[in-house]
Short mmCIF file of C-alpha atoms in Angstrom, two decimals:
data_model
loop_
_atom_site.label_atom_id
_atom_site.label_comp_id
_atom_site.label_asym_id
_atom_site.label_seq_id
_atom_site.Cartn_x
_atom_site.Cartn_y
_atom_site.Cartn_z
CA UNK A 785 81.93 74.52 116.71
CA UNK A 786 85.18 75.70 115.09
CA UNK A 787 88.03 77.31 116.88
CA UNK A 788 88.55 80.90 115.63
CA UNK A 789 91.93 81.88 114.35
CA UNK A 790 92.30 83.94 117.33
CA UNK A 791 91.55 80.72 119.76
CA UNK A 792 94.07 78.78 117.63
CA UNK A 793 96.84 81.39 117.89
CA UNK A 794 96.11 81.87 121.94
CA UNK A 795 96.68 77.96 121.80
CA UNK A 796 99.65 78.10 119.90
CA UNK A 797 101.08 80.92 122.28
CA UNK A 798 100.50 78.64 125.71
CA UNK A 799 102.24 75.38 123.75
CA UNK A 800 105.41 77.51 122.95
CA UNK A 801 105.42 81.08 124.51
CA UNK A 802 109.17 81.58 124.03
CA UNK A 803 109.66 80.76 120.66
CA UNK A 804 106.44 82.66 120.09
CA UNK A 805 107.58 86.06 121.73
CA UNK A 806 110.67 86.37 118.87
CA UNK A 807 108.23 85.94 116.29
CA UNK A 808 105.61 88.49 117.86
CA UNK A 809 108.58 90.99 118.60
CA UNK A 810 109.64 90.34 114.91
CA UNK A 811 106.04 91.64 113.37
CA UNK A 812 105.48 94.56 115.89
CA UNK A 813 109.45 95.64 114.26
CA UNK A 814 108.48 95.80 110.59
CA UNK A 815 105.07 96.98 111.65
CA UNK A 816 106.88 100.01 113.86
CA UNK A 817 109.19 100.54 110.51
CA UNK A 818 106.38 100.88 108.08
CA UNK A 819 104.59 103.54 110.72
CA UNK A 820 101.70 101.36 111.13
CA UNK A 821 101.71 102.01 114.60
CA UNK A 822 98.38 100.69 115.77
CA UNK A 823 99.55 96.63 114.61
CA UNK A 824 102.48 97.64 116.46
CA UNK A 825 101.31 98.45 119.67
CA UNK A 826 98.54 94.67 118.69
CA UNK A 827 101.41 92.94 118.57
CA UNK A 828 103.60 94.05 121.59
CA UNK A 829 100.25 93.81 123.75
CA UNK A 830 100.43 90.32 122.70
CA UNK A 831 104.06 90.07 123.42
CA UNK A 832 103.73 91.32 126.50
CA UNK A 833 100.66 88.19 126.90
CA UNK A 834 103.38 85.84 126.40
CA UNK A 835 106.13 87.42 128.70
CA UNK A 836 103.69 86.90 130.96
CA UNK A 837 102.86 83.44 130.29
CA UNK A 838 107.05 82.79 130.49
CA UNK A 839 107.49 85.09 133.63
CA UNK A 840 105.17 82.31 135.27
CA UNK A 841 107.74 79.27 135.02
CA UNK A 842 110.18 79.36 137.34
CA UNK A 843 112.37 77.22 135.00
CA UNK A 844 113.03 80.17 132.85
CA UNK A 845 116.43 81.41 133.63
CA UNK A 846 115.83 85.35 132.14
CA UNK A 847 112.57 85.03 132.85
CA UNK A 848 112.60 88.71 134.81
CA UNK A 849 114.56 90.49 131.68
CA UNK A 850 111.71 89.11 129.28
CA UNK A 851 109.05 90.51 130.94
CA UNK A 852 110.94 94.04 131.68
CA UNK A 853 111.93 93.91 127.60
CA UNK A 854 108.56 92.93 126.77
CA UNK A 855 106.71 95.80 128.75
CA UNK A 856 109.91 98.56 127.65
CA UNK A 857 108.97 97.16 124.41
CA UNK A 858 105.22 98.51 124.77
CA UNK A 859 105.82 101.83 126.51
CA UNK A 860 108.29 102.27 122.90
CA UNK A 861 105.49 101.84 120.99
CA UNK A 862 103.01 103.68 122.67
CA UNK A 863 105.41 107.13 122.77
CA UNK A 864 105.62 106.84 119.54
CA UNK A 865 101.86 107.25 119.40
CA UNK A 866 102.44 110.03 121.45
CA UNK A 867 100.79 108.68 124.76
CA UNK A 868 102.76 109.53 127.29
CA UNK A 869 100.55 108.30 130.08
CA UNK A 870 100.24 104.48 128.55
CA UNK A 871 104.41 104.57 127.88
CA UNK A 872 105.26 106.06 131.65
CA UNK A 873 103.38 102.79 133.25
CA UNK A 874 104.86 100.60 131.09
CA UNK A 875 108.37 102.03 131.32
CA UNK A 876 107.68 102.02 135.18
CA UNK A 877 106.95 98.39 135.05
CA UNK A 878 110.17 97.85 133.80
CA UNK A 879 111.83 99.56 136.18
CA UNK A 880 110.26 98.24 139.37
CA UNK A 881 112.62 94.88 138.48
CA UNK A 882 115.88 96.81 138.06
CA UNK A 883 118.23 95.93 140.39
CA UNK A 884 118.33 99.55 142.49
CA UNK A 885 122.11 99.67 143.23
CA UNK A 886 123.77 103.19 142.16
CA UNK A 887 126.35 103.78 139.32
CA UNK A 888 129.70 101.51 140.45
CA UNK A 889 128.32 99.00 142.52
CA UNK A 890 127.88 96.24 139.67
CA UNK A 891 124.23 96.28 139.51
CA UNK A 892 123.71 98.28 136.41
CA UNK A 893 123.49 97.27 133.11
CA UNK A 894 122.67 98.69 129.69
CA UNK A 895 119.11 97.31 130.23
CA UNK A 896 118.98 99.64 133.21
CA UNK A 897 120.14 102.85 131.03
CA UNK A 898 117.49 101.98 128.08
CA UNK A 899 114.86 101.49 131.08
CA UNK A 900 115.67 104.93 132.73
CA UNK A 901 115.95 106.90 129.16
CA UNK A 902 112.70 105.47 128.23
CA UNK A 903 110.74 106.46 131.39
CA UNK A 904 112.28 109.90 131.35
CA UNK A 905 110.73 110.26 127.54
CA UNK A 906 107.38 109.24 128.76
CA UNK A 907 108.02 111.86 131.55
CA UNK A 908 109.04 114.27 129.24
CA UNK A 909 105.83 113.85 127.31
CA UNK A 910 103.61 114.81 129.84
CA UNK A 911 105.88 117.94 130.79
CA UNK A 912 107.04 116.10 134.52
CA UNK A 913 109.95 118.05 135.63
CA UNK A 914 111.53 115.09 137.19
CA UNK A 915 112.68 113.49 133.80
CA UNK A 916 115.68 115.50 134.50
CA UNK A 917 116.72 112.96 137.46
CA UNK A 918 116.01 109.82 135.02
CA UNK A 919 118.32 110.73 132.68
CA UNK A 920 120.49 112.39 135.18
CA UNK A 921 120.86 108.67 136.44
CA UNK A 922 121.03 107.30 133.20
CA UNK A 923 124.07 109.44 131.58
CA UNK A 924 126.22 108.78 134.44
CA UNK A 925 125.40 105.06 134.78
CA UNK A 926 126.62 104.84 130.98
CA UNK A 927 129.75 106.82 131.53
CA UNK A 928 130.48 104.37 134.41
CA UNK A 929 130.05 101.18 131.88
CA UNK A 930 131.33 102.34 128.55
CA UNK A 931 132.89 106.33 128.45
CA UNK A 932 131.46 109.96 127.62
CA UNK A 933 132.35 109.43 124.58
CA UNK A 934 131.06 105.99 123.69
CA UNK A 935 128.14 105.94 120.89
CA UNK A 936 125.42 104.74 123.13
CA UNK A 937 125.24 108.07 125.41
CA UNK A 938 123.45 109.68 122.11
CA UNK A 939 119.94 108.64 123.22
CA UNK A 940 120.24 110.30 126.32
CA UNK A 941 121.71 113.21 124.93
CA UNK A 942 118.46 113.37 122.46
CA UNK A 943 116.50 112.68 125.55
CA UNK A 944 117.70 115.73 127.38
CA UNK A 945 117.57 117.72 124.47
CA UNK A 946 113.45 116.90 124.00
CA UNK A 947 113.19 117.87 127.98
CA UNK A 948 115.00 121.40 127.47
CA UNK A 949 112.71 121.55 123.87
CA UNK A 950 109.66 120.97 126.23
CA UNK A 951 110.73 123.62 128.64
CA UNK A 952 111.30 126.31 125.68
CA UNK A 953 107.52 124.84 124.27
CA UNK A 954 106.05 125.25 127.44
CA UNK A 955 107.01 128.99 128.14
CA UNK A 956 106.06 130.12 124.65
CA UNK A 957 102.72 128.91 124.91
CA UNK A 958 102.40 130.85 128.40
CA UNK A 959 103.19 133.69 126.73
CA UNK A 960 100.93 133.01 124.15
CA UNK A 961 98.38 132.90 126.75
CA UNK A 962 99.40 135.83 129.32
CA UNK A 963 99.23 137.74 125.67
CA UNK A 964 95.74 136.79 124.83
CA UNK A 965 94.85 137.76 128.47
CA UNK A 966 95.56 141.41 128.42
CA UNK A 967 99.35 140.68 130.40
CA UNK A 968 102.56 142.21 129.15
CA UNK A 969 105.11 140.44 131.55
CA UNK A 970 106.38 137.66 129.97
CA UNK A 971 107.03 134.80 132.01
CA UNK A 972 109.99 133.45 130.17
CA UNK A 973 111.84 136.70 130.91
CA UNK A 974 113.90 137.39 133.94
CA UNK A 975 113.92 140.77 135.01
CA UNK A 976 117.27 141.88 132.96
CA UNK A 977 115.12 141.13 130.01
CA UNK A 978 117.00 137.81 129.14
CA UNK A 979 114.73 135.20 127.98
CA UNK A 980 114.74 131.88 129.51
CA UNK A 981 112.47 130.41 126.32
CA UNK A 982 115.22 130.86 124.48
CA UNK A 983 118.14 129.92 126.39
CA UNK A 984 116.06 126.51 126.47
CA UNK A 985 115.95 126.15 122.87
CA UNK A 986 119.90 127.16 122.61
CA UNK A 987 120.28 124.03 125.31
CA UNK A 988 118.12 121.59 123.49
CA UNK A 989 120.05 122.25 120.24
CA UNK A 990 123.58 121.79 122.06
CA UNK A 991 121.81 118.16 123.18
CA UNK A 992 121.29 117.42 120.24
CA UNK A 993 124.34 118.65 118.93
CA UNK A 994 126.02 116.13 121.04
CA UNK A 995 123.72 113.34 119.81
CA UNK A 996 124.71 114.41 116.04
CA UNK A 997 128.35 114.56 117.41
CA UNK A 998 128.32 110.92 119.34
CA UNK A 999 127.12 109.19 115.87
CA UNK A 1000 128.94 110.76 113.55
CA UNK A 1001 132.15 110.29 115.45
CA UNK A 1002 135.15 112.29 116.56
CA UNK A 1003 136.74 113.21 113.26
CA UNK A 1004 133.64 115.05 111.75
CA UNK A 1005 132.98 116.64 115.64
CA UNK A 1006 133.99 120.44 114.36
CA UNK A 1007 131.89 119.79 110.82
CA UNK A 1008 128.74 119.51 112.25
CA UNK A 1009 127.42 122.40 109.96
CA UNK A 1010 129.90 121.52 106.93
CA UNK A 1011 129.15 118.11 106.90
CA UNK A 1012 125.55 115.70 106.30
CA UNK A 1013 126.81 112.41 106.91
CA UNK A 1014 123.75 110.15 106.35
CA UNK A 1015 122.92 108.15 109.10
CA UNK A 1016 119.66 107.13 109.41
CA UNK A 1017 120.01 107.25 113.03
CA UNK A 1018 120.66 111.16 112.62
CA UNK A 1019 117.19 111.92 110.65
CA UNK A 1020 115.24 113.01 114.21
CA UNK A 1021 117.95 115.29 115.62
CA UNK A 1022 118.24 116.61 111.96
CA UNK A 1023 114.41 117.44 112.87
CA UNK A 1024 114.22 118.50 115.81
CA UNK A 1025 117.45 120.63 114.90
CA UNK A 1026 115.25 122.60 112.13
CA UNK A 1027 112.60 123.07 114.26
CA UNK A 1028 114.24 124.90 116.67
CA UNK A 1029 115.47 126.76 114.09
CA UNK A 1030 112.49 127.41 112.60
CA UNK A 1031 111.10 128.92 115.80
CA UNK A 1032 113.94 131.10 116.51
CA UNK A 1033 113.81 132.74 112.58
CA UNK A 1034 116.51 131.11 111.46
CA UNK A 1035 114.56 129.50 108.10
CA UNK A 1036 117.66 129.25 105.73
CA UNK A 1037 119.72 126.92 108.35
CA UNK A 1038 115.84 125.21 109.61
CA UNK A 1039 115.57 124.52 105.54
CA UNK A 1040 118.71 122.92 105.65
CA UNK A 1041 118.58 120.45 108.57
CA UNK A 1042 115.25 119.03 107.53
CA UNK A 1043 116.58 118.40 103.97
CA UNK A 1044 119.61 116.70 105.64
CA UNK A 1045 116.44 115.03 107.78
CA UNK A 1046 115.21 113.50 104.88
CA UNK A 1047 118.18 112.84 102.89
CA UNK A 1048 119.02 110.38 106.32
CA UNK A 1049 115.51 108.89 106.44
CA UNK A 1050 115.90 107.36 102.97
CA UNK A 1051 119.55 105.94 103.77
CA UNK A 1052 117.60 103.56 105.96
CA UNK A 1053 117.32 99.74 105.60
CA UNK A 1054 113.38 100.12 105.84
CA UNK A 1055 112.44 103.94 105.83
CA UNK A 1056 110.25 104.85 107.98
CA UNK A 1057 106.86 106.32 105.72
CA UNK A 1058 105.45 108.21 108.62
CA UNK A 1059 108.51 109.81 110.16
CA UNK A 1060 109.08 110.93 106.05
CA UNK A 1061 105.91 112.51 105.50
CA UNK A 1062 106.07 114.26 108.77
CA UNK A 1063 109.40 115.94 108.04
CA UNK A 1064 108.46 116.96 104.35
CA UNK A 1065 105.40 118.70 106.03
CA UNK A 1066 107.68 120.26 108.03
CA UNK A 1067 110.03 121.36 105.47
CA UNK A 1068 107.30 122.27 103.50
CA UNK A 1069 105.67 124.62 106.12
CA UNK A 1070 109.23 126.17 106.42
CA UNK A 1071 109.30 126.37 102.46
CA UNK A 1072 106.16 128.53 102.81
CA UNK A 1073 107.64 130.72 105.05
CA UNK A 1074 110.18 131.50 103.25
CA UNK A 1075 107.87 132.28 100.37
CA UNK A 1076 109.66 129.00 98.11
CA UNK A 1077 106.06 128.36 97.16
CA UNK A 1078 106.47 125.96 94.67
CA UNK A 1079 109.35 124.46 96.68
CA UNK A 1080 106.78 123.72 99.53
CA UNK A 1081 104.14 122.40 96.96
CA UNK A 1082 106.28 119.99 95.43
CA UNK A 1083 107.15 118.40 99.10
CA UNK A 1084 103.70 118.81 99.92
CA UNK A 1085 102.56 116.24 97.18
CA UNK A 1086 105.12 114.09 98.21
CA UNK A 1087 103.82 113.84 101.55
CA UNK A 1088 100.29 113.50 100.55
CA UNK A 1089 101.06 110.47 98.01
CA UNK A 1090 102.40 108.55 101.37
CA UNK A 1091 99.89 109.37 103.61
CA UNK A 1092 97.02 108.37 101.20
CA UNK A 1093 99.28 105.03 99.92
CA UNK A 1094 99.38 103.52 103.73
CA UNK A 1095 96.05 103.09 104.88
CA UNK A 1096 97.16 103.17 108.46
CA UNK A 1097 98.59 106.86 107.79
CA UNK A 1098 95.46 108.22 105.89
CA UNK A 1099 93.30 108.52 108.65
CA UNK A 1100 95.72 109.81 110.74
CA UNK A 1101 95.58 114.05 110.89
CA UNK A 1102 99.14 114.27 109.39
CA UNK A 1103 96.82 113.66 106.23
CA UNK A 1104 94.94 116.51 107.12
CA UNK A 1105 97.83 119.13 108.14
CA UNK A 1106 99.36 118.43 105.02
CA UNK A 1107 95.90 118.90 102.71
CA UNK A 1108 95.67 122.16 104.76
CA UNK A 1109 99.45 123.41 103.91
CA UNK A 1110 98.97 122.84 100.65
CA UNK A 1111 95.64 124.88 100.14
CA UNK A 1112 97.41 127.85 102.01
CA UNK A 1113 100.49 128.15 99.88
CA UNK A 1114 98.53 127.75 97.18
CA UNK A 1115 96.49 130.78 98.32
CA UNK A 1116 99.66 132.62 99.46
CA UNK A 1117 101.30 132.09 95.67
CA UNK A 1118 98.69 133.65 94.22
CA UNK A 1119 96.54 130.10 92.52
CA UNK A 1120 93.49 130.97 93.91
CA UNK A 1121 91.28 128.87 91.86
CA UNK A 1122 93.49 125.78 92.93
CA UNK A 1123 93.47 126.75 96.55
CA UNK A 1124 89.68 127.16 96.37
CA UNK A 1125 89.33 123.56 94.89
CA UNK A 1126 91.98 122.16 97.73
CA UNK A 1127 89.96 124.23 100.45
CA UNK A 1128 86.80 122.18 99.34
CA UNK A 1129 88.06 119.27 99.36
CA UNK A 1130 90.02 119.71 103.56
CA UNK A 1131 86.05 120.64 104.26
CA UNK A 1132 84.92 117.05 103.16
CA UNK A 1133 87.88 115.35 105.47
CA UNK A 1134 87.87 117.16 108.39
CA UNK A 1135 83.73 116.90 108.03
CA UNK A 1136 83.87 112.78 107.83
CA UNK A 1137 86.78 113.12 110.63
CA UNK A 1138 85.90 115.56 113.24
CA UNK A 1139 82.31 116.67 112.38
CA UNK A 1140 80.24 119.43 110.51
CA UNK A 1141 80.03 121.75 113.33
CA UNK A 1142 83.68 121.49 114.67
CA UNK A 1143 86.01 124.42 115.38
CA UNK A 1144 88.86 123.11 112.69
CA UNK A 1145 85.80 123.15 110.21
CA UNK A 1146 85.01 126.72 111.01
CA UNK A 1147 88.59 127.61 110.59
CA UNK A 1148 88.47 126.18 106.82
CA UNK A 1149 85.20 127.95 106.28
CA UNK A 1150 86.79 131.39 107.10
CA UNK A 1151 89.46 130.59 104.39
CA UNK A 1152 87.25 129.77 101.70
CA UNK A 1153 85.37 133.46 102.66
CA UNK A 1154 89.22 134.60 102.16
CA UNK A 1155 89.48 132.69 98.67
CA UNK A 1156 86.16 134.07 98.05
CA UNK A 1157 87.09 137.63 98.51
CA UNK A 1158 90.52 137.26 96.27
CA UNK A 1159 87.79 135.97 93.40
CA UNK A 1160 85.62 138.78 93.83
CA UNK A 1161 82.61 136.81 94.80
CA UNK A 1162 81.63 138.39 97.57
CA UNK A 1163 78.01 137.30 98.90
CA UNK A 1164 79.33 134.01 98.54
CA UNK A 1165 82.41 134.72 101.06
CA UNK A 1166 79.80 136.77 103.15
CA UNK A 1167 77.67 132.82 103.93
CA UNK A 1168 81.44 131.45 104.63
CA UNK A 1169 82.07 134.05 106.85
CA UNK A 1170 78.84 134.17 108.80
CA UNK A 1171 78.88 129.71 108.96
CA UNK A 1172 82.90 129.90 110.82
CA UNK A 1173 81.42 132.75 112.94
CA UNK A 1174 77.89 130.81 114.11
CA UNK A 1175 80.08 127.71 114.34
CA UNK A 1176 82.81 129.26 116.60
CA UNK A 1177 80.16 131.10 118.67
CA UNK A 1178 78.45 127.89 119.76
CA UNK A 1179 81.39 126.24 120.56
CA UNK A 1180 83.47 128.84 122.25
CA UNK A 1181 81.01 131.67 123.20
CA UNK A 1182 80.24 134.89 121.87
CA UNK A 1183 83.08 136.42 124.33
CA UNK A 1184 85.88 133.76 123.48
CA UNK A 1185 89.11 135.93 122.03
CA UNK A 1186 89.05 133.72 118.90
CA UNK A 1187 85.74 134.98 118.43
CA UNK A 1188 85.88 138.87 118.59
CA UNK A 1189 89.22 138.13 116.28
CA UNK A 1190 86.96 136.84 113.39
CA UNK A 1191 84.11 139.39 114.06
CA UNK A 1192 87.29 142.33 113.88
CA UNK A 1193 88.59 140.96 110.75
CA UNK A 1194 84.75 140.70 109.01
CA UNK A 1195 84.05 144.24 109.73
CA UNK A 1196 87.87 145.31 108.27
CA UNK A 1197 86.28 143.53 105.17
CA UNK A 1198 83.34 145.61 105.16
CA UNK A 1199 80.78 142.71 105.88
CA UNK A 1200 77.74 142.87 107.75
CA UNK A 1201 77.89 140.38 110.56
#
């Protein structure tokens, strides 16, 4: 019986594991830059195989830094799939082979910064407080070997910047919730009324500052909102930048940092399709707030044409969120027929993706009642509005807040229920 090709390459891996792992680490890199995460994280569960495989002859001299690489190499991949849980074991793998001497006593090395950033970004991702002594460690073990001013302290800076961002995240949707249950106290207020949420924002965008700062180097250091050096290296803080922005109301300067976003993502080498259409529907949901309707359509489009052109990014829900934007600012700018047609069409995704009877579905049905309504064709929004209420009501219960929010807003209609 013939070998299969996977037998044949598991062969070829035990003859020459080494020379292997370079060519494995190779393909997971392009794979990771065309945002086809899922051969990515194939490919670095292979390479990981093969560190293995090495880690077992003792004749190896780096055998140790090969395996640590190859499972920091994994956790990578798997944050950027957003699974925090898979990234923290593998980042923890790593660093139960770092040599555990503190900053000065020649034990550290820049393997042992990337090791501690990367666990504290796994931490950070499931909302562990303690991320704040990883990189903590990590900033002062790269002062000792380089300077506070060296390039390679603007990862950690970005790092610390995502844990403050999670700390602001995490309050707002407590208030969200203490608002929903009846409370009035918010609990990202002290009691002089000044609010914690946003003091963690203001710190998260002073991280990143310093990130922006550390890359585009001490000459442009007082520019920062002058300037838009593109650095591809820059199009995340950029980002993350504008989103704070965007929470705090600030959607002229938000507009501007994801535009400088995306004018750094296409300065790249290999531009990175996902990260793009994530940030355009980004910009485009801040377009939309800012009522620059045909602004947000036109980015809209763009991201839509890269989803559906990588097959590994269509049937991810970025597809989705995007189809979604665009039938709502085409509602909101007044192209109601188009919207309708759009609205149809999310229905038939999200149907094949998360089910007939799901909540997101009910959530398009009560738009197309909406898109309904503006055409005047009333019994027919009257069925949309009575399938999103039947369909919520299952799911949640007839007491659930989302609930009595829909059956409020029928009767303001003048619907029967």
């Amino acid at each position: 019986m013939a070998a299969s090709k996977y037998d044949q390459g598991d062969r070829a891996y035990l003859r020459d594991p080494i020379s292997r792992i370079g060519t494995v680490e190779d393909g997971a890199m392009q794979a990771t830059e065309a945002g086809d995460h899922e051969r990515a994280l194939f490919l670095r569960m292979q390479a990981l195989a093969l560190a293995k495989l090495i880690h077992e002859d003792p004749s190896v001299q780096d055998r140790d830094m090969i395996l640590m690489k190859a499972h920091m190499k994994l956790a990578d991949t798997y944050m950027e799939m957003g699974l925090g849980e898979q990234a923290y074991y593998h980042g923890q793998k790593a660093m139960d082979r770092l040599d555990p001497k503190k900053p000065g006593e020649g034990g550290n090395t820049d393997f042992t910064v990337t090791t501690l950033t990367a666990v504290a970004r796994s931490m950070i991702k499931q909302g562990d407080s303690k991320s704040w002594n990883y990189l903590s460690r990590a900033i002062l073990i790269n002062h000792d070997l380089h300077s506070p001013d060296d390039i390679t302290n603007y990862p950690i800076h970005e790092a610390f910047g995502d844990m403050h961002m999670g700390h602001g995240d995490a309050k707002a949707m407590l208030e969200v919730e203490e608002l929903k249950g009846g409370h009035h106290k918010k609990s990202g207020s002290h009691g002089d009324g000044e609010d914690t949420k946003d003091m963690d924002y203001e710190k998260a965008f002073d991280e990143y500052g310093k990130a922006w700062e550390l890359i585009a180097g001490k000459e442009k250091r007082k520019m920062l909102r002058m300037l838009a050096p593109k650095d591809a290296r820059m199009a995340s803080i950029y980002s993350k930048m504008a989103k704070i922005r965007g929470i705090q109301g600030n959607d002229e300067e938000s507009i501007q940092l994801y535009e400088k976003s995306l004018a750094c993502h296409e300065k790249a080498d290999k531009p990175n399709v996902a990260a793009i259409a994530k940030t355009e529907y980004e910009l485009g949901v801040i377009y939309h707030k800012h009522k620059k309707y045909s602004d947000s359509l036109d980015v809209l489009d763009k991201a839509v044409k890269k989803c559906e052109g990588k097959q590994e990014l269509g049937n991810q829900p970025l597809l989705l969120l995007v189809k979604k934007q665009q039938a709502i600012t085409l509602y909101d700018g007044n192209q109601v027929e188009a919207a309708k047609e759009k609205f149809d069409e999310l229905m038939s995704f999200q149907r094949m993706e998360y089910g007939g009877s799901s909540v997101i579905v009910a959530e398009t049905l009560k738009y197309l009642g909406d898109v309904h309504v503006a055409l005047e064709k009333r019994p027919i929004a009257q069925k949309y509005y009575n399938r999103a209420l039947r369909i919520l009501r299952k799911r949640l219960g007839c007491k659930d807040e989302t609930v009595r929010q829909l059956e409020h807003y029928v009767r303001q209609l003048n619907f029967f229920m």
